[in-house]
Amino acid sequence: MEGKGFTEEQEALVVKSWAVMKKNSAELGLQFFLKIFEIAPSAQKLFSFLKDSDIPLEKNPKLKPHAMSVFVMTCESAVQLRKAGKVTVRESTLKRLGGVHFKAGVVDEHYEVTKFALLETIKEAVPEMWSPEMKSAWGEAYDQLVAAIKSEMKPSA
């Protein structure tokens, strides 16, 4: 999936907002995931480290690092989308992500919930910058990352 349809203006909005969010990515990543589970509590079953845990989500020691790495990867790939002309997550990583998401039983609705949660998280992180244009820039970047992951969603060889 190529980085077409991602304009210079969109790139600038993504870069500008990520510059502000970056230093706070651990907290924002956690908020992002807590939003996902608030909207879709059943999504917790997709995570091996949450499935049988009685610890409250925000205190789960494995959730925060996982959430942060997903949030950072999503944002970094958005920032590089236009320069690279495509999603820049390494092919081996995309294959692994595709396989993991496939095995976990992730479906389109999950990606939709995640997109909504991501946009809400960013909106709350940079309220003074937020605009319909910024929303569509992040939405487009997210859609392209998801398309790249989905193209690798198959049983691992």
PDB file of N, CA and C in Angstrom, residues 96-154:
ATOM      1  N   ARG A  96       5.275 -10.152  11.004  1.00  0.00           N
ATOM      2  CA  ARG A  96       5.024 -10.614  12.370  1.00  0.00           C
ATOM      3  C   ARG A  96       3.694 -10.037  12.878  1.00  0.00           C
ATOM      4  N   LEU A  97       3.482  -8.736  12.642  1.00  0.00           N
ATOM      5  CA  LEU A  97       2.239  -8.106  13.087  1.00  0.00           C
ATOM      6  C   LEU A  97       1.037  -8.736  12.395  1.00  0.00           C
ATOM      7  N   GLY A  98       1.188  -8.993  11.097  1.00  0.00           N
ATOM      8  CA  GLY A  98       0.102  -9.637  10.352  1.00  0.00           C
ATOM      9  C   GLY A  98      -0.227 -10.985  10.951  1.00  0.00           C
ATOM     10  N   GLY A  99       0.813 -11.777  11.213  1.00  0.00           N
ATOM     11  CA  GLY A  99       0.626 -13.114  11.783  1.00  0.00           C
ATOM     12  C   GLY A  99      -0.001 -13.070  13.160  1.00  0.00           C
ATOM     13  N   VAL A 100       0.488 -12.165  13.999  1.00  0.00           N
ATOM     14  CA  VAL A 100      -0.012 -12.039  15.374  1.00  0.00           C
ATOM     15  C   VAL A 100      -1.481 -11.613  15.362  1.00  0.00           C
ATOM     16  N   HIS A 101      -1.813 -10.621  14.544  1.00  0.00           N
ATOM     17  CA  HIS A 101      -3.193 -10.144  14.475  1.00  0.00           C
ATOM     18  C   HIS A 101      -4.123 -11.211  13.901  1.00  0.00           C
ATOM     19  N   PHE A 102      -3.594 -11.974  12.948  1.00  0.00           N
ATOM     20  CA  PHE A 102      -4.388 -13.049  12.363  1.00  0.00           C
ATOM     21  C   PHE A 102      -4.688 -14.111  13.423  1.00  0.00           C
ATOM     22  N   LYS A 103      -3.623 -14.538  14.116  1.00  0.00           N
ATOM     23  CA  LYS A 103      -3.758 -15.602  15.107  1.00  0.00           C
ATOM     24  C   LYS A 103      -4.677 -15.184  16.256  1.00  0.00           C
ATOM     25  N   ALA A 104      -4.602 -13.908  16.616  1.00  0.00           N
ATOM     26  CA  ALA A 104      -5.416 -13.426  17.737  1.00  0.00           C
ATOM     27  C   ALA A 104      -6.888 -13.299  17.352  1.00  0.00           C
ATOM     28  N   GLY A 105      -7.171 -13.346  16.058  1.00  0.00           N
ATOM     29  CA  GLY A 105      -8.555 -13.225  15.615  1.00  0.00           C
ATOM     30  C   GLY A 105      -9.022 -11.786  15.513  1.00  0.00           C
ATOM     31  N   VAL A 106      -8.092 -10.892  15.177  1.00  0.00           N
ATOM     32  CA  VAL A 106      -8.447  -9.479  15.014  1.00  0.00           C
ATOM     33  C   VAL A 106      -9.286  -9.316  13.740  1.00  0.00           C
ATOM     34  N   VAL A 107     -10.383  -8.586  13.843  1.00  0.00           N
ATOM     35  CA  VAL A 107     -11.264  -8.367  12.693  1.00  0.00           C
ATOM     36  C   VAL A 107     -11.388  -6.865  12.406  1.00  0.00           C
ATOM     37  N   ASP A 108     -12.041  -6.541  11.294  1.00  0.00           N
ATOM     38  CA  ASP A 108     -12.146  -5.139  10.869  1.00  0.00           C
ATOM     39  C   ASP A 108     -12.686  -4.211  11.957  1.00  0.00           C
ATOM     40  N   GLU A 109     -13.680  -4.692  12.713  1.00  0.00           N
ATOM     41  CA  GLU A 109     -14.249  -3.843  13.769  1.00  0.00           C
ATOM     42  C   GLU A 109     -13.186  -3.431  14.780  1.00  0.00           C
ATOM     43  N   HIS A 110     -12.265  -4.330  15.068  1.00  0.00           N
ATOM     44  CA  HIS A 110     -11.205  -4.000  16.022  1.00  0.00           C
ATOM     45  C   HIS A 110     -10.357  -2.842  15.497  1.00  0.00           C
ATOM     46  N   TYR A 111     -10.058  -2.879  14.202  1.00  0.00           N
ATOM     47  CA  TYR A 111      -9.260  -1.801  13.617  1.00  0.00           C
ATOM     48  C   TYR A 111     -10.028  -0.480  13.645  1.00  0.00           C
ATOM     49  N   GLU A 112     -11.348  -0.554  13.466  1.00  0.00           N
ATOM     50  CA  GLU A 112     -12.170   0.655  13.516  1.00  0.00           C
ATOM     51  C   GLU A 112     -12.177   1.264  14.920  1.00  0.00           C
ATOM     52  N   VAL A 113     -12.360   0.406  15.918  1.00  0.00           N
ATOM     53  CA  VAL A 113     -12.353   0.865  17.315  1.00  0.00           C
ATOM     54  C   VAL A 113     -11.002   1.503  17.636  1.00  0.00           C
ATOM     55  N   THR A 114      -9.941   0.850  17.179  1.00  0.00           N
ATOM     56  CA  THR A 114      -8.587   1.329  17.440  1.00  0.00           C
ATOM     57  C   THR A 114      -8.359   2.687  16.777  1.00  0.00           C
ATOM     58  N   LYS A 115      -8.882   2.847  15.573  1.00  0.00           N
ATOM     59  CA  LYS A 115      -8.745   4.125  14.870  1.00  0.00           C
ATOM     60  C   LYS A 115      -9.451   5.234  15.658  1.00  0.00           C
ATOM     61  N   PHE A 116     -10.668   4.942  16.106  1.00  0.00           N
ATOM     62  CA  PHE A 116     -11.425   5.919  16.886  1.00  0.00           C
ATOM     63  C   PHE A 116     -10.658   6.287  18.161  1.00  0.00           C
ATOM     64  N   ALA A 117     -10.138   5.277  18.846  1.00  0.00           N
ATOM     65  CA  ALA A 117      -9.398   5.506  20.095  1.00  0.00           C
ATOM     66  C   ALA A 117      -8.126   6.318  19.841  1.00  0.00           C
ATOM     67  N   LEU A 118      -7.447   6.011  18.741  1.00  0.00           N
ATOM     68  CA  LEU A 118      -6.224   6.752  18.396  1.00  0.00           C
ATOM     69  C   LEU A 118      -6.541   8.228  18.162  1.00  0.00           C
ATOM     70  N   LEU A 119      -7.574   8.494  17.356  1.00  0.00           N
ATOM     71  CA  LEU A 119      -7.920   9.882  17.037  1.00  0.00           C
ATOM     72  C   LEU A 119      -8.360  10.645  18.286  1.00  0.00           C
ATOM     73  N   GLU A 120      -9.114   9.983  19.161  1.00  0.00           N
ATOM     74  CA  GLU A 120      -9.532  10.621  20.413  1.00  0.00           C
ATOM     75  C   GLU A 120      -8.326  10.938  21.305  1.00  0.00           C
ATOM     76  N   THR A 121      -7.378   9.998  21.361  1.00  0.00           N
ATOM     77  CA  THR A 121      -6.177  10.184  22.184  1.00  0.00           C
ATOM     78  C   THR A 121      -5.376  11.386  21.690  1.00  0.00           C
ATOM     79  N   ILE A 122      -5.206  11.477  20.380  1.00  0.00           N
ATOM     80  CA  ILE A 122      -4.438  12.590  19.807  1.00  0.00           C
ATOM     81  C   ILE A 122      -5.173  13.917  20.022  1.00  0.00           C
ATOM     82  N   LYS A 123      -6.480  13.890  19.816  1.00  0.00           N
ATOM     83  CA  LYS A 123      -7.300  15.093  20.015  1.00  0.00           C
ATOM     84  C   LYS A 123      -7.152  15.623  21.443  1.00  0.00           C
ATOM     85  N   GLU A 124      -7.147  14.719  22.421  1.00  0.00           N
ATOM     86  CA  GLU A 124      -6.998  15.140  23.820  1.00  0.00           C
ATOM     87  C   GLU A 124      -5.568  15.558  24.141  1.00  0.00           C
ATOM     88  N   ALA A 125      -4.609  15.012  23.393  1.00  0.00           N
ATOM     89  CA  ALA A 125      -3.203  15.335  23.662  1.00  0.00           C
ATOM     90  C   ALA A 125      -2.821  16.709  23.107  1.00  0.00           C
ATOM     91  N   VAL A 126      -3.416  17.083  21.973  1.00  0.00           N
ATOM     92  CA  VAL A 126      -3.065  18.373  21.347  1.00  0.00           C
ATOM     93  C   VAL A 126      -4.339  19.156  20.994  1.00  0.00           C
ATOM     94  N   PRO A 127      -5.154  19.472  22.007  1.00  0.00           N
ATOM     95  CA  PRO A 127      -6.461  20.083  21.702  1.00  0.00           C
ATOM     96  C   PRO A 127      -6.351  21.393  20.930  1.00  0.00           C
ATOM     97  N   GLU A 128      -5.310  22.171  21.211  1.00  0.00           N
ATOM     98  CA  GLU A 128      -5.219  23.485  20.557  1.00  0.00           C
ATOM     99  C   GLU A 128      -4.800  23.353  19.087  1.00  0.00           C
ATOM    100  N   MET A 129      -4.245  22.211  18.710  1.00  0.00           N
ATOM    101  CA  MET A 129      -3.844  21.991  17.308  1.00  0.00           C
ATOM    102  C   MET A 129      -4.910  21.250  16.529  1.00  0.00           C
ATOM    103  N   TRP A 130      -5.786  20.566  17.247  1.00  0.00           N
ATOM    104  CA  TRP A 130      -6.728  19.649  16.607  1.00  0.00           C
ATOM    105  C   TRP A 130      -7.652  20.379  15.629  1.00  0.00           C
ATOM    106  N   SER A 131      -7.904  19.752  14.491  1.00  0.00           N
ATOM    107  CA  SER A 131      -8.784  20.329  13.476  1.00  0.00           C
ATOM    108  C   SER A 131      -9.307  19.177  12.625  1.00  0.00           C
ATOM    109  N   PRO A 132     -10.343  19.423  11.820  1.00  0.00           N
ATOM    110  CA  PRO A 132     -10.813  18.368  10.917  1.00  0.00           C
ATOM    111  C   PRO A 132      -9.688  17.878   9.985  1.00  0.00           C
ATOM    112  N   GLU A 133      -8.810  18.811   9.583  1.00  0.00           N
ATOM    113  CA  GLU A 133      -7.695  18.452   8.697  1.00  0.00           C
ATOM    114  C   GLU A 133      -6.716  17.517   9.406  1.00  0.00           C
ATOM    115  N   MET A 134      -6.443  17.820  10.684  1.00  0.00           N
ATOM    116  CA  MET A 134      -5.522  16.969  11.425  1.00  0.00           C
ATOM    117  C   MET A 134      -6.149  15.592  11.638  1.00  0.00           C
ATOM    118  N   LYS A 135      -7.432  15.581  11.920  1.00  0.00           N
ATOM    119  CA  LYS A 135      -8.121  14.304  12.104  1.00  0.00           C
ATOM    120  C   LYS A 135      -8.013  13.449  10.842  1.00  0.00           C
ATOM    121  N   SER A 136      -8.228  14.070   9.680  1.00  0.00           N
ATOM    122  CA  SER A 136      -8.179  13.253   8.470  1.00  0.00           C
ATOM    123  C   SER A 136      -6.750  12.848   8.116  1.00  0.00           C
ATOM    124  N   ALA A 137      -5.766  13.676   8.485  1.00  0.00           N
ATOM    125  CA  ALA A 137      -4.362  13.315   8.236  1.00  0.00           C
ATOM    126  C   ALA A 137      -3.987  12.066   9.037  1.00  0.00           C
ATOM    127  N   TRP A 138      -4.292  12.065  10.322  1.00  0.00           N
ATOM    128  CA  TRP A 138      -3.995  10.902  11.157  1.00  0.00           C
ATOM    129  C   TRP A 138      -4.821   9.690  10.726  1.00  0.00           C
ATOM    130  N   GLY A 139      -6.068   9.945  10.340  1.00  0.00           N
ATOM    131  CA  GLY A 139      -6.936   8.854   9.887  1.00  0.00           C
ATOM    132  C   GLY A 139      -6.381   8.172   8.653  1.00  0.00           C
ATOM    133  N   GLU A 140      -5.913   8.976   7.708  1.00  0.00           N
ATOM    134  CA  GLU A 140      -5.333   8.448   6.471  1.00  0.00           C
ATOM    135  C   GLU A 140      -4.063   7.633   6.764  1.00  0.00           C
ATOM    136  N   ALA A 141      -3.202   8.175   7.608  1.00  0.00           N
ATOM    137  CA  ALA A 141      -1.956   7.472   7.943  1.00  0.00           C
ATOM    138  C   ALA A 141      -2.261   6.141   8.633  1.00  0.00           C
ATOM    139  N   TYR A 142      -3.227   6.168   9.549  1.00  0.00           N
ATOM    140  CA  TYR A 142      -3.621   4.938  10.249  1.00  0.00           C
ATOM    141  C   TYR A 142      -4.168   3.915   9.248  1.00  0.00           C
ATOM    142  N   ASP A 143      -5.029   4.362   8.345  1.00  0.00           N
ATOM    143  CA  ASP A 143      -5.624   3.448   7.360  1.00  0.00           C
ATOM    144  C   ASP A 143      -4.548   2.769   6.513  1.00  0.00           C
ATOM    145  N   GLN A 144      -3.517   3.518   6.163  1.00  0.00           N
ATOM    146  CA  GLN A 144      -2.459   2.931   5.331  1.00  0.00           C
ATOM    147  C   GLN A 144      -1.637   1.912   6.120  1.00  0.00           C
ATOM    148  N   LEU A 145      -1.388   2.198   7.401  1.00  0.00           N
ATOM    149  CA  LEU A 145      -0.666   1.233   8.236  1.00  0.00           C
ATOM    150  C   LEU A 145      -1.493  -0.050   8.379  1.00  0.00           C
ATOM    151  N   VAL A 146      -2.785   0.112   8.638  1.00  0.00           N
ATOM    152  CA  VAL A 146      -3.664  -1.054   8.792  1.00  0.00           C
ATOM    153  C   VAL A 146      -3.721  -1.864   7.499  1.00  0.00           C
ATOM    154  N   ALA A 147      -3.795  -1.172   6.367  1.00  0.00           N
ATOM    155  CA  ALA A 147      -3.829  -1.888   5.089  1.00  0.00           C
ATOM    156  C   ALA A 147      -2.562  -2.722   4.915  1.00  0.00           C
ATOM    157  N   ALA A 148      -1.424  -2.165   5.337  1.00  0.00           N
ATOM    158  CA  ALA A 148      -0.157  -2.900   5.221  1.00  0.00           C
ATOM    159  C   ALA A 148      -0.156  -4.121   6.148  1.00  0.00           C
ATOM    160  N   ILE A 149      -0.671  -3.967   7.354  1.00  0.00           N
ATOM    161  CA  ILE A 149      -0.733  -5.095   8.300  1.00  0.00           C
ATOM    162  C   ILE A 149      -1.714  -6.153   7.780  1.00  0.00           C
ATOM    163  N   LYS A 150      -2.868  -5.697   7.305  1.00  0.00           N
ATOM    164  CA  LYS A 150      -3.884  -6.642   6.809  1.00  0.00           C
ATOM    165  C   LYS A 150      -3.369  -7.449   5.634  1.00  0.00           C
ATOM    166  N   SER A 151      -2.528  -6.824   4.814  1.00  0.00           N
ATOM    167  CA  SER A 151      -2.020  -7.556   3.646  1.00  0.00           C
ATOM    168  C   SER A 151      -1.120  -8.713   4.077  1.00  0.00           C
ATOM    169  N   GLU A 152      -0.653  -8.676   5.326  1.00  0.00           N
ATOM    170  CA  GLU A 152       0.185  -9.776   5.851  1.00  0.00           C
ATOM    171  C   GLU A 152      -0.594 -10.663   6.818  1.00  0.00           C
ATOM    172  N   MET A 153      -1.895 -10.437   6.947  1.00  0.00           N
ATOM    173  CA  MET A 153      -2.665 -11.223   7.912  1.00  0.00           C
ATOM    174  C   MET A 153      -3.026 -12.569   7.326  1.00  0.00           C
ATOM    175  N   LYS A 154      -2.157 -13.530   7.588  1.00  0.00           N
ATOM    176  CA  LYS A 154      -2.413 -14.897   7.147  1.00  0.00           C
ATOM    177  C   LYS A 154      -1.703 -15.829   8.111  1.00  0.00           C
TER     178      LYS A 154
END
